[in-house]
Coordinates of N, CA and C in Angstrom, one line a residue:
Q1 N -1.4 -1.8 -26.6 CA -1.2 -3.2 -26.6 C -0.9 -3.7 -25.2
P2 N -1.6 -4.7 -24.7 CA -1.4 -5.1 -23.3 C 0.1 -5.5 -23.1
R3 N 0.6 -5.2 -21.9 CA 2.0 -5.5 -21.6 C 1.9 -6.5 -20.4
G4 N 2.6 -7.7 -20.6 CA 2.7 -8.6 -19.5 C 1.5 -9.4 -19.2
C5 N 0.5 -9.5 -20.2 CA -0.7 -10.3 -19.9 C -0.3 -11.8 -19.8
R6 N 0.8 -12.2 -20.5 CA 1.3 -13.6 -20.3 C 2.6 -13.5 -19.6
N7 N 2.7 -14.3 -18.6 CA 3.9 -14.3 -17.8 C 4.7 -15.5 -18.1
T8 N 5.7 -15.3 -19.0 CA 6.5 -16.5 -19.4 C 7.9 -16.5 -18.8
H9 N 8.1 -15.7 -17.8 CA 9.4 -15.6 -17.2 C 9.5 -16.2 -15.8
M10 N 8.4 -16.8 -15.3 CA 8.4 -17.4 -14.0 C 8.7 -16.5 -12.9
N11 N 8.6 -15.2 -13.1 CA 8.7 -14.2 -12.1 C 7.4 -13.5 -11.8
Y12 N 7.2 -12.9 -10.7 CA 6.0 -12.1 -10.5 C 6.2 -10.8 -11.3
I13 N 5.0 -10.3 -11.8 CA 5.0 -9.0 -12.5 C 4.0 -8.2 -11.8
L14 N 4.4 -7.1 -11.2 CA 3.6 -6.2 -10.4 C 3.3 -4.9 -11.2
Y15 N 2.0 -4.6 -11.4 CA 1.6 -3.4 -12.1 C 1.3 -2.4 -11.0
G16 N 2.0 -1.3 -10.9 CA 1.8 -0.3 -9.9 C 2.3 1.1 -10.3
S17 N 2.1 2.0 -9.4 CA 2.5 3.4 -9.6 C 3.2 4.0 -8.4
R18 N 4.1 4.9 -8.6 CA 4.9 5.4 -7.5 C 4.1 6.0 -6.4
G19 N 4.3 5.6 -5.2 CA 3.7 6.1 -4.0 C 2.3 5.6 -3.8
S20 N 1.8 4.6 -4.6 CA 0.5 4.1 -4.5 C 0.5 2.8 -3.6
G21 N -0.7 2.2 -3.5 CA -0.9 1.0 -2.7 C 0.0 -0.1 -3.2
S22 N 0.4 -0.1 -4.5 CA 1.2 -1.2 -5.0 C 2.6 -1.2 -4.3
L23 N 3.0 -0.2 -3.6 CA 4.2 -0.2 -2.9 C 4.2 -1.3 -1.8
A24 N 3.1 -1.5 -1.1 CA 3.0 -2.5 -0.1 C 3.3 -3.9 -0.7
I25 N 2.8 -4.1 -1.9 CA 3.1 -5.4 -2.6 C 4.5 -5.5 -2.9
E26 N 5.1 -4.4 -3.4 CA 6.5 -4.4 -3.8 C 7.4 -4.7 -2.6
L27 N 7.1 -4.1 -1.5 CA 7.8 -4.4 -0.2 C 7.7 -5.8 0.2
A28 N 6.5 -6.3 0.1 CA 6.3 -7.7 0.5 C 7.0 -8.7 -0.3
L29 N 7.1 -8.5 -1.6 CA 7.8 -9.3 -2.5 C 9.3 -9.2 -2.2
S30 N 9.8 -8.0 -1.8 CA 11.2 -7.9 -1.5 C 11.5 -8.6 -0.2
E31 N 10.6 -8.5 0.8 CA 10.7 -9.2 2.1 C 10.8 -10.7 1.8
A32 N 9.9 -11.2 0.9 CA 9.9 -12.7 0.6 C 11.1 -13.1 -0.1
G33 N 11.9 -12.2 -0.7 CA 13.1 -12.6 -1.4 C 12.8 -13.3 -2.7
V34 N 11.7 -13.0 -3.4 CA 11.4 -13.7 -4.6 C 11.6 -12.8 -5.8
P35 N 11.9 -13.3 -7.0 CA 12.2 -12.5 -8.1 C 10.9 -11.8 -8.7
F36 N 10.9 -10.6 -9.0 CA 9.8 -9.9 -9.6 C 10.3 -8.7 -10.4
R37 N 9.3 -8.2 -11.2 CA 9.6 -6.9 -11.8 C 8.4 -6.0 -11.7
V38 N 8.6 -4.7 -11.8 CA 7.5 -3.8 -11.7 C 7.2 -3.1 -13.1
E39 N 6.0 -3.2 -13.5 CA 5.6 -2.5 -14.7 C 4.9 -1.3 -14.3
D40 N 5.5 -0.1 -14.5 CA 4.9 1.1 -14.0 C 3.6 1.5 -14.7
T41 N 2.6 1.7 -14.0 CA 1.3 2.0 -14.5 C 0.8 3.3 -13.8
S42 N 1.3 4.4 -14.4 CA 1.3 5.7 -13.8 C -0.2 6.2 -13.5
I43 N -0.5 6.4 -12.3 CA -1.8 7.0 -11.9 C -1.9 8.4 -12.5
Q44 N -0.8 9.1 -12.4 CA -0.8 10.5 -12.9 C -1.0 10.6 -14.4
G45 N -0.5 9.6 -15.1 CA -0.7 9.5 -16.5 C -1.9 8.7 -16.9
A46 N -2.7 8.3 -15.9 CA -4.0 7.6 -16.2 C -3.8 6.3 -16.9
A47 N -2.6 5.7 -16.8 CA -2.3 4.4 -17.4 C -3.2 3.3 -17.0
Q48 N -3.6 3.4 -15.7 CA -4.5 2.4 -15.2 C -5.9 2.4 -15.8
R49 N -6.2 3.5 -16.5 CA -7.5 3.6 -17.1 C -7.5 3.2 -18.6
S50 N -6.3 2.8 -19.1 CA -6.1 2.4 -20.5 C -6.7 1.1 -20.8
E51 N -6.9 0.9 -22.1 CA -7.5 -0.3 -22.6 C -6.6 -1.5 -22.4
W52 N -5.2 -1.3 -22.5 CA -4.3 -2.4 -22.4 C -4.3 -2.9 -20.9
F53 N -4.5 -1.9 -20.0 CA -4.5 -2.4 -18.6 C -5.8 -3.0 -18.2
S54 N -6.9 -2.6 -18.8 CA -8.2 -3.2 -18.5 C -8.2 -4.7 -18.8
A55 N -7.3 -5.1 -19.7 CA -7.2 -6.5 -20.1 C -6.6 -7.3 -18.9
I56 N -5.8 -6.6 -18.0 CA -5.2 -7.2 -16.9 C -6.1 -7.1 -15.7
N57 N -6.7 -5.9 -15.4 CA -7.6 -5.7 -14.3 C -8.8 -4.9 -14.8
P58 N -9.9 -5.5 -15.1 CA -11.1 -4.8 -15.6 C -11.6 -3.7 -14.7
Q59 N -11.2 -3.7 -13.4 CA -11.6 -2.6 -12.6 C -10.7 -1.3 -12.8
R60 N -9.6 -1.6 -13.5 CA -8.7 -0.5 -13.9 C -8.1 0.2 -12.7
K61 N -7.7 -0.5 -11.7 CA -7.0 0.0 -10.6 C -5.7 -0.8 -10.3
V62 N -4.7 -0.1 -9.7 CA -3.5 -0.8 -9.3 C -3.6 -0.9 -7.8
P63 N -3.0 -2.0 -7.2 CA -2.0 -2.9 -7.9 C -2.8 -4.1 -8.5
A64 N -2.0 -4.7 -9.5 CA -2.4 -6.0 -10.0 C -1.1 -6.8 -10.1
L65 N -1.2 -8.1 -9.8 CA 0.0 -8.9 -9.7 C -0.2 -10.2 -10.6
L66 N 0.7 -10.4 -11.5 CA 0.7 -11.6 -12.3 C 1.6 -12.6 -11.7
T67 N 1.2 -13.8 -11.4 CA 2.0 -14.8 -10.7 C 2.8 -15.6 -11.7
P68 N 3.8 -16.3 -11.2 CA 4.5 -17.2 -12.1 C 3.7 -18.3 -12.7
Q69 N 2.5 -18.6 -12.0 CA 1.6 -19.6 -12.6 C 0.6 -19.0 -13.6
G70 N 0.7 -17.7 -13.9 CA -0.1 -17.1 -14.9 C -1.4 -16.5 -14.4
E71 N -1.6 -16.5 -13.0 CA -2.8 -16.0 -12.5 C -2.7 -14.5 -12.4
T72 N -3.8 -13.8 -12.3 CA -3.9 -12.3 -12.1 C -4.5 -12.1 -10.7
L73 N -3.9 -11.4 -9.8 CA -4.4 -11.1 -8.5 C -4.6 -9.6 -8.4
T74 N -5.7 -9.2 -7.8 CA -6.0 -7.8 -7.5 C -6.4 -7.7 -6.1
E75 N -6.6 -6.4 -5.6 CA -7.0 -6.1 -4.2 C -5.7 -6.4 -3.3
S76 N -5.3 -5.3 -2.7 CA -4.0 -5.3 -2.0 C -4.0 -6.4 -0.9
A77 N -5.1 -6.4 -0.1 CA -5.1 -7.3 1.0 C -5.1 -8.8 0.5
A78 N -5.8 -9.1 -0.5 CA -5.8 -10.4 -1.1 C -4.5 -10.8 -1.6
I79 N -3.8 -9.9 -2.3 CA -2.4 -10.1 -2.8 C -1.5 -10.4 -1.6
L80 N -1.5 -9.6 -0.6 CA -0.6 -9.8 0.6 C -0.9 -11.2 1.2
L81 N -2.1 -11.5 1.4 CA -2.4 -12.9 2.0 C -2.0 -14.0 1.1
S82 N -2.1 -13.8 -0.2 CA -1.7 -14.9 -1.2 C -0.1 -15.0 -1.1
L83 N 0.6 -13.9 -1.0 CA 2.0 -14.0 -0.9 C 2.5 -14.7 0.4
D84 N 1.8 -14.5 1.5 CA 2.1 -15.2 2.7 C 1.9 -16.7 2.5
E85 N 0.7 -17.1 1.9 CA 0.4 -18.5 1.7 C 1.5 -19.2 0.8
R86 N 1.9 -18.5 -0.2 CA 2.8 -19.1 -1.2 C 4.3 -19.1 -0.8
H87 N 4.6 -18.2 0.2 CA 6.0 -18.1 0.7 C 6.1 -18.2 2.2
R88 N 5.6 -19.2 2.7 CA 5.5 -19.4 4.2 C 6.9 -19.3 4.8
E89 N 8.0 -19.7 4.0 CA 9.3 -19.7 4.5 C 9.8 -18.3 4.9
A90 N 9.1 -17.3 4.3 CA 9.5 -15.9 4.6 C 8.8 -15.4 5.9
A91 N 7.9 -16.1 6.4 CA 7.2 -15.7 7.7 C 6.6 -14.3 7.6
L92 N 5.9 -14.0 6.6 CA 5.3 -12.7 6.4 C 4.2 -12.4 7.4
L93 N 3.6 -13.5 7.8 CA 2.5 -13.4 8.9 C 2.8 -14.5 9.9
P94 N 2.3 -14.4 11.1 CA 2.4 -15.5 12.1 C 1.8 -16.8 11.6
P95 N 2.1 -17.9 12.2 CA 1.5 -19.2 11.8 C 0.0 -19.2 11.9
A96 N -0.7 -20.0 11.0 CA -2.1 -20.1 11.0 C -2.6 -20.7 12.4
G97 N -3.7 -20.2 12.8 CA -4.3 -20.6 14.1 C -3.8 -20.0 15.3
T98 N -2.8 -19.1 15.2 CA -2.3 -18.4 16.4 C -3.0 -17.1 16.7
P99 N -3.0 -16.7 18.0 CA -3.7 -15.4 18.3 C -3.0 -14.2 17.6
E100 N -1.7 -14.3 17.4 CA -1.0 -13.3 16.7 C -1.5 -13.1 15.2
R101 N -1.7 -14.2 14.6 CA -2.2 -14.2 13.2 C -3.6 -13.6 13.2
A102 N -4.4 -14.0 14.1 CA -5.8 -13.4 14.2 C -5.7 -11.9 14.3
Q103 N -4.9 -11.4 15.1 CA -4.8 -9.9 15.3 C -4.2 -9.3 14.0
A104 N -3.3 -9.9 13.4 CA -2.7 -9.4 12.1 C -3.8 -9.3 11.1
L105 N -4.6 -10.4 10.9 CA -5.7 -10.3 9.9 C -6.7 -9.3 10.3
R106 N -7.0 -9.2 11.6 CA -8.0 -8.2 12.0 C -7.6 -6.8 11.5
W107 N -6.4 -6.4 11.7 CA -6.0 -5.0 11.4 C -5.6 -4.9 9.9
L108 N -5.3 -6.0 9.2 CA -5.1 -5.9 7.8 C -6.4 -5.6 7.1
L109 N -7.5 -6.3 7.6 CA -8.8 -6.0 7.0 C -9.4 -4.7 7.4
F110 N -9.1 -4.3 8.6 CA -9.5 -3.0 9.1 C -9.0 -1.9 8.2
I111 N -7.7 -2.0 7.9 CA -7.1 -1.0 7.0 C -7.7 -1.1 5.6
S112 N -7.9 -2.3 5.1 CA -8.4 -2.5 3.8 C -9.8 -1.9 3.6
S113 N -10.6 -2.1 4.7 CA -12.1 -1.8 4.5 C -12.4 -0.4 5.1
E114 N -11.7 0.1 6.1 CA -12.0 1.3 6.8 C -11.1 2.5 6.6
I115 N -9.9 2.2 6.2 CA -9.0 3.4 5.9 C -8.7 3.6 4.4
Y116 N -8.3 2.5 3.8 CA -7.9 2.6 2.4 C -9.0 3.3 1.5
P117 N -10.3 2.9 1.6 CA -11.3 3.5 0.7 C -11.5 5.0 0.9
L118 N -11.1 5.5 2.0 CA -11.3 6.9 2.3 C -10.5 7.8 1.4
I119 N -9.3 7.3 0.9 CA -8.4 8.1 0.1 C -9.1 8.5 -1.2
E120 N -9.9 7.7 -1.7 CA -10.6 8.1 -3.0 C -11.6 9.2 -2.7
V121 N -12.3 9.2 -1.6 CA -13.2 10.3 -1.2 C -12.4 11.6 -1.0
I122 N -11.2 11.5 -0.3 CA -10.4 12.7 -0.1 C -9.9 13.3 -1.4
D123 N -9.4 12.4 -2.2 CA -8.8 12.9 -3.5 C -9.8 13.3 -4.6
Y124 N -11.0 12.6 -4.6 CA -12.0 12.8 -5.6 C -13.4 13.0 -4.9
P125 N -13.6 14.0 -4.1 CA -14.8 14.1 -3.4 C -16.0 14.4 -4.3
E126 N -15.8 14.9 -5.5 CA -16.9 15.1 -6.4 C -17.6 13.9 -6.8
R127 N -16.9 12.7 -6.7 CA -17.5 11.4 -7.1 C -18.5 11.0 -6.0
F128 N -18.5 11.6 -4.8 CA -19.3 11.1 -3.7 C -20.2 12.2 -3.2
E129 N -20.2 13.4 -3.7 CA -21.0 14.5 -3.1 C -22.5 14.1 -3.3
A130 N -23.3 14.4 -2.2 CA -24.7 14.1 -2.2 C -25.5 15.0 -3.2
S131 N -25.0 16.2 -3.3 CA -25.6 17.1 -4.3 C -24.6 18.1 -4.8
P132 N -24.8 18.7 -5.9 CA -23.7 19.6 -6.5 C -23.3 20.7 -5.5
G133 N -22.0 20.9 -5.4 CA -21.5 22.0 -4.5 C -21.1 21.5 -3.2
T134 N -21.2 20.2 -2.9 CA -20.9 19.7 -1.5 C -19.6 18.9 -1.5
A135 N -18.8 19.1 -2.5 CA -17.5 18.3 -2.6 C -16.6 18.7 -1.4
D136 N -16.5 20.0 -1.1 CA -15.6 20.4 0.0 C -16.1 19.8 1.3
A137 N -17.3 19.8 1.6 CA -17.9 19.2 2.8 C -17.7 17.7 2.9
T138 N -17.8 17.1 1.7 CA -17.6 15.6 1.6 C -16.1 15.3 1.9
R139 N -15.2 16.1 1.4 CA -13.8 15.9 1.6 C -13.5 16.1 3.1
A140 N -14.0 17.1 3.7 CA -13.8 17.4 5.1 C -14.2 16.3 6.0
L141 N -15.4 15.7 5.7 CA -15.9 14.6 6.5 C -15.0 13.4 6.4
A142 N -14.5 13.1 5.1 CA -13.7 12.0 4.9 C -12.3 12.2 5.6
K143 N -11.8 13.4 5.6 CA -10.5 13.6 6.3 C -10.7 13.4 7.8
A144 N -11.8 13.8 8.4 CA -12.1 13.6 9.8 C -12.2 12.1 10.1
K145 N -12.8 11.3 9.3 CA -12.9 9.9 9.5 C -11.6 9.2 9.3
W146 N -10.8 9.7 8.4 CA -9.4 9.2 8.1 C -8.6 9.3 9.4
R147 N -8.6 10.5 10.1 CA -7.8 10.7 11.3 C -8.4 9.9 12.4
D148 N -9.7 9.8 12.6 CA -10.3 9.0 13.7 C -9.9 7.5 13.6
R149 N -9.8 7.0 12.3 CA -9.5 5.6 12.2 C -8.0 5.3 12.4
W150 N -7.2 6.3 12.1 CA -5.7 6.1 12.4 C -5.5 6.1 13.9
L151 N -6.3 6.9 14.6 CA -6.2 6.9 16.1 C -6.5 5.5 16.6
L152 N -7.5 4.8 16.1 CA -7.9 3.5 16.5 C -6.7 2.5 16.3
L153 N -6.1 2.6 15.1 CA -4.9 1.8 14.8 C -3.7 2.1 15.7
E154 N -3.5 3.4 16.0 CA -2.5 3.8 16.8 C -2.5 3.1 18.2
R155 N -3.7 3.0 18.7 CA -3.9 2.4 20.0 C -3.7 0.8 20.0
A156 N -3.8 0.3 18.8 CA -3.7 -1.2 18.6 C -2.2 -1.6 18.5
I157 N -1.3 -0.7 18.2 CA 0.1 -1.1 18.0 C 0.7 -1.5 19.3
A158 N 1.1 -2.8 19.3 CA 1.5 -3.4 20.5 C 3.0 -3.6 20.6
G159 N 3.7 -3.5 19.5 CA 5.1 -3.8 19.5 C 5.9 -2.5 19.6
A160 N 7.2 -2.6 19.5 CA 8.1 -1.4 19.5 C 9.2 -1.7 18.4
P161 N 8.9 -1.3 17.2 CA 7.8 -0.4 16.7 C 6.7 -1.1 16.0
W162 N 6.6 -2.5 16.0 CA 5.7 -3.2 15.1 C 4.3 -3.3 15.6
L163 N 3.4 -3.6 14.7 CA 2.0 -3.8 15.1 C 1.8 -4.9 16.2
L164 N 2.5 -6.0 16.0 CA 2.4 -7.1 16.9 C 3.5 -7.1 17.9
S165 N 3.3 -7.5 19.1 CA 4.3 -7.5 20.2 C 5.4 -8.5 19.8
G166 N 5.0 -9.6 19.0 CA 6.0 -10.6 18.6 C 7.0 -10.2 17.5
G167 N 6.7 -9.1 16.9 CA 7.7 -8.6 15.9 C 7.0 -8.3 14.6
F168 N 7.8 -8.1 13.6 CA 7.4 -7.6 12.2 C 6.5 -8.6 11.5
C169 N 5.5 -8.0 10.8 CA 4.7 -8.8 9.9 C 4.3 -8.0 8.7
L170 N 3.7 -8.6 7.7 CA 3.4 -7.8 6.5 C 2.4 -6.7 6.7
V171 N 1.6 -6.7 7.7 CA 0.6 -5.7 8.0 C 1.4 -4.4 8.3
D172 N 2.6 -4.5 8.8 CA 3.4 -3.3 9.0 C 3.7 -2.6 7.7
L173 N 3.9 -3.3 6.7 CA 4.2 -2.7 5.3 C 3.0 -1.9 4.9
Y174 N 1.8 -2.5 5.1 CA 0.5 -1.9 4.7 C 0.3 -0.6 5.4
I175 N 0.5 -0.7 6.7 CA 0.4 0.5 7.6 C 1.4 1.6 7.1
A176 N 2.6 1.3 6.9 CA 3.6 2.3 6.5 C 3.3 3.0 5.2
V177 N 2.9 2.2 4.2 CA 2.6 2.8 2.9 C 1.4 3.8 3.0
I178 N 0.3 3.3 3.6 CA -1.0 4.1 3.6 C -0.9 5.3 4.5
S179 N 0.0 5.2 5.5 CA 0.2 6.3 6.4 C 0.8 7.5 5.7
R180 N 1.4 7.3 4.5 CA 2.0 8.4 3.8 C 1.0 9.2 3.0
W181 N -0.2 8.8 3.0 CA -1.3 9.5 2.3 C -2.0 10.4 3.2
P182 N -2.9 11.3 2.8 CA -3.0 11.8 1.4 C -1.9 12.8 1.0
S183 N -1.5 12.8 -0.2 CA -0.3 13.5 -0.6 C -0.5 15.0 -0.5
G184 N -1.7 15.5 -0.6 CA -1.9 17.0 -0.5 C -2.1 17.6 0.8
D185 N -2.1 16.8 1.9 CA -2.4 17.3 3.2 C -1.1 17.4 4.0
K186 N -0.4 18.5 3.8 CA 0.9 18.7 4.5 C 0.8 18.8 6.0
E187 N -0.3 19.4 6.5 CA -0.4 19.5 7.9 C -0.6 18.1 8.6
Y188 N -1.3 17.2 7.9 CA -1.5 15.9 8.5 C -0.2 15.2 8.6
R189 N 0.6 15.2 7.5 CA 1.9 14.5 7.5 C 2.9 15.1 8.4
A190 N 3.0 16.4 8.4 CA 4.1 17.1 9.1 C 3.8 17.3 10.6
E191 N 2.5 17.4 11.0 CA 2.2 17.8 12.3 C 1.3 16.7 13.0
W192 N 0.1 16.5 12.3 CA -0.9 15.6 13.0 C -0.4 14.2 13.3
L193 N 0.1 13.5 12.3 CA 0.5 12.1 12.4 C 1.6 12.0 13.4
P194 N 2.7 12.8 13.4 CA 3.8 12.6 14.3 C 3.4 12.9 15.8
T195 N 2.4 13.8 16.0 CA 2.1 14.1 17.3 C 0.9 13.3 17.9
R196 N -0.1 13.0 17.0 CA -1.3 12.3 17.5 C -1.2 10.8 17.3
A197 N -0.3 10.4 16.3 CA -0.1 8.9 16.1 C 1.4 8.6 16.0
P198 N 2.1 8.9 17.0 CA 3.6 8.7 17.0 C 4.0 7.2 16.8
R199 N 3.2 6.3 17.2 CA 3.5 4.9 17.0 C 3.4 4.5 15.5
V200 N 2.4 5.0 14.8 CA 2.3 4.8 13.4 C 3.5 5.4 12.7
E201 N 3.9 6.6 13.1 CA 5.0 7.3 12.4 C 6.3 6.5 12.7
A202 N 6.5 6.0 13.9 CA 7.7 5.3 14.2 C 7.7 3.9 13.4
L203 N 6.6 3.3 13.3 CA 6.5 2.1 12.5 C 6.9 2.3 11.0
A204 N 6.3 3.4 10.4 CA 6.6 3.7 9.0 C 8.1 4.0 8.9
R205 N 8.7 4.7 9.8 CA 10.2 4.9 9.7 C 11.0 3.6 9.8
A206 N 10.5 2.7 10.7 CA 11.2 1.5 10.8 C 11.1 0.6 9.6
V207 N 9.9 0.6 8.9 CA 9.8 -0.2 7.7 C 10.8 0.4 6.6
A208 N 10.9 1.7 6.6 CA 11.7 2.4 5.6 C 13.2 2.0 5.7
E209 N 13.6 1.5 6.9 CA 15.0 1.2 7.2 C 15.2 -0.3 7.2
R210 N 14.2 -1.1 7.0 CA 14.5 -2.5 6.9 C 15.4 -2.9 5.7
T211 N 16.2 -3.9 5.9 CA 17.2 -4.2 4.9 C 16.5 -4.6 3.5
A212 N 15.5 -5.3 3.6 CA 14.8 -5.7 2.4 C 13.9 -4.6 1.8
C213 N 13.6 -3.6 2.5 CA 12.7 -2.5 2.1 C 13.4 -1.2 1.7
K214 N 14.6 -1.0 2.2 CA 15.1 0.3 2.1 C 15.2 0.9 0.7
A215 N 15.8 0.1 -0.2 CA 16.0 0.5 -1.6 C 14.7 0.7 -2.3
V216 N 13.7 -0.2 -2.0 CA 12.4 0.0 -2.6 C 11.7 1.2 -2.1
W217 N 11.7 1.4 -0.8 CA 11.1 2.6 -0.2 C 11.7 3.9 -0.8
Q218 N 13.0 4.0 -0.9 CA 13.6 5.2 -1.3 C 13.3 5.5 -2.8
G219 N 13.0 4.4 -3.6 CA 12.5 4.6 -4.9 C 11.2 5.3 -5.0
H220 N 10.4 5.3 -4.0 CA 9.1 5.9 -3.9 C 9.1 7.2 -3.1
F221 N 9.8 7.2 -2.0 CA 9.9 8.4 -1.1 C 11.3 8.7 -0.8
P222 N 11.7 10.0 -0.9 CA 13.1 10.3 -0.6 C 13.5 10.2 0.8
S223 N 12.5 10.2 1.7 CA 12.9 10.0 3.2 C 11.7 9.3 3.8
P224 N 11.9 8.7 5.0 CA 10.8 7.9 5.6 C 9.5 8.8 5.8
S225 N 9.7 10.1 6.1 CA 8.5 10.9 6.4 C 7.9 11.6 5.1
A226 N 8.6 11.4 4.0 CA 8.2 12.1 2.8 C 7.0 11.5 2.2
Q227 N 6.3 12.3 1.3 CA 5.2 11.9 0.5 C 5.4 12.4 -0.9
P228 N 4.9 11.8 -1.9 CA 5.2 12.3 -3.3 C 4.5 13.5 -3.6
A229 N 5.3 14.5 -4.2 CA 4.7 15.6 -4.8 C 4.1 15.2 -6.2
A230 N 3.2 16.0 -6.7 CA 2.6 15.7 -8.0 C 3.6 15.4 -9.1
S231 N 4.7 16.2 -9.1 CA 5.8 16.1 -10.1 C 6.6 14.8 -9.9
E232 N 6.5 14.2 -8.7 CA 7.3 13.0 -8.4 C 6.5 11.7 -8.6
L233 N 5.2 11.8 -9.0 CA 4.4 10.6 -9.1 C 4.7 9.9 -10.4
E234 N 5.4 10.5 -11.3 CA 5.7 9.8 -12.6 C 7.0 8.9 -12.3
P235 N 6.8 7.6 -12.3 CA 7.9 6.7 -12.0 C 8.9 6.5 -13.2
P236 N 10.0 5.9 -12.9 CA 10.9 5.5 -14.0 C 10.3 4.3 -14.8
A237 N 11.0 3.9 -15.8 CA 10.4 2.9 -16.7 C 10.0 1.6 -16.0
T238 N 10.8 0.6 -16.1 CA 10.5 -0.7 -15.5 C 11.6 -1.0 -14.4
R239 N 11.1 -1.2 -13.2 CA 12.0 -1.5 -12.1 C 12.1 -3.0 -11.9
A240 N 13.3 -3.5 -11.7 CA 13.5 -4.9 -11.4 C 13.7 -5.1 -9.9
S241 N 13.4 -6.3 -9.5 CA 13.6 -6.5 -8.0 C 15.0 -6.4 -7.6
P242 N 15.3 -5.9 -6.4 CA 16.6 -5.9 -5.9 C 17.0 -7.3 -5.5
P243 N 18.3 -7.5 -5.3 CA 18.7 -8.8 -4.9 C 18.1 -9.2 -3.5
P244 N 17.7 -10.4 -3.3 CA 17.1 -10.8 -2.0 C 18.1 -10.5 -0.9
A245 N 17.6 -9.9 0.2 CA 18.4 -9.6 1.3 C 17.8 -10.1 2.6
A246 N 18.6 -10.5 3.5 CA 18.1 -10.9 4.8 C 17.6 -9.7 5.6
S247 N 16.7 -9.9 6.5 CA 16.2 -8.8 7.3 C 16.1 -9.2 8.7

């Protein structure tokens, strides 16, 4: 039975899974200080493939966000941009028409189109192999491209520690979350990223310590540098939003 298809509580309802891309949306909602709740849609339990969830997002992927107006939003970048438009008082992005906003949008879409899609190839190479038996080679190629693209982003980080020299924006949330992937590559997380992309690593740690983000982040990762083990990907039941906090 579909859960939350009708939003009658005037709060946002976020469908997501622990350690997944939905965390970026959860962090943005916390930064905006708006009421929301999370309906856990466990990737490990294949809940996103269920019939009840297909009524919410026919693509059967998380995140999906139900708005207080009853709309359903999907695609992480689109959700983040919508939250900025609807909650301009939170200053999640620089003002429209500014050079800073243009750079924020540039790198938001770079992550969305050039980095995020690679994780599916790394995690499920058999879906993309050109011929049977080439899954390992497909994964290796995707991992190499994953690292090359993080190096491009590393060179773009202009602040200390944020992407923009003018300070924090919601793209920092996106960077922090996706930099924790892929969960099975311990060498990448423990050695490669801190040494080859130290600005990305510092940015992720800074996001994890933000007042509005800290409790949410710790609900997904036990420490700023941690990534979820398979046994940790099963989230608790329904999480409510923390009290709005200044940052």
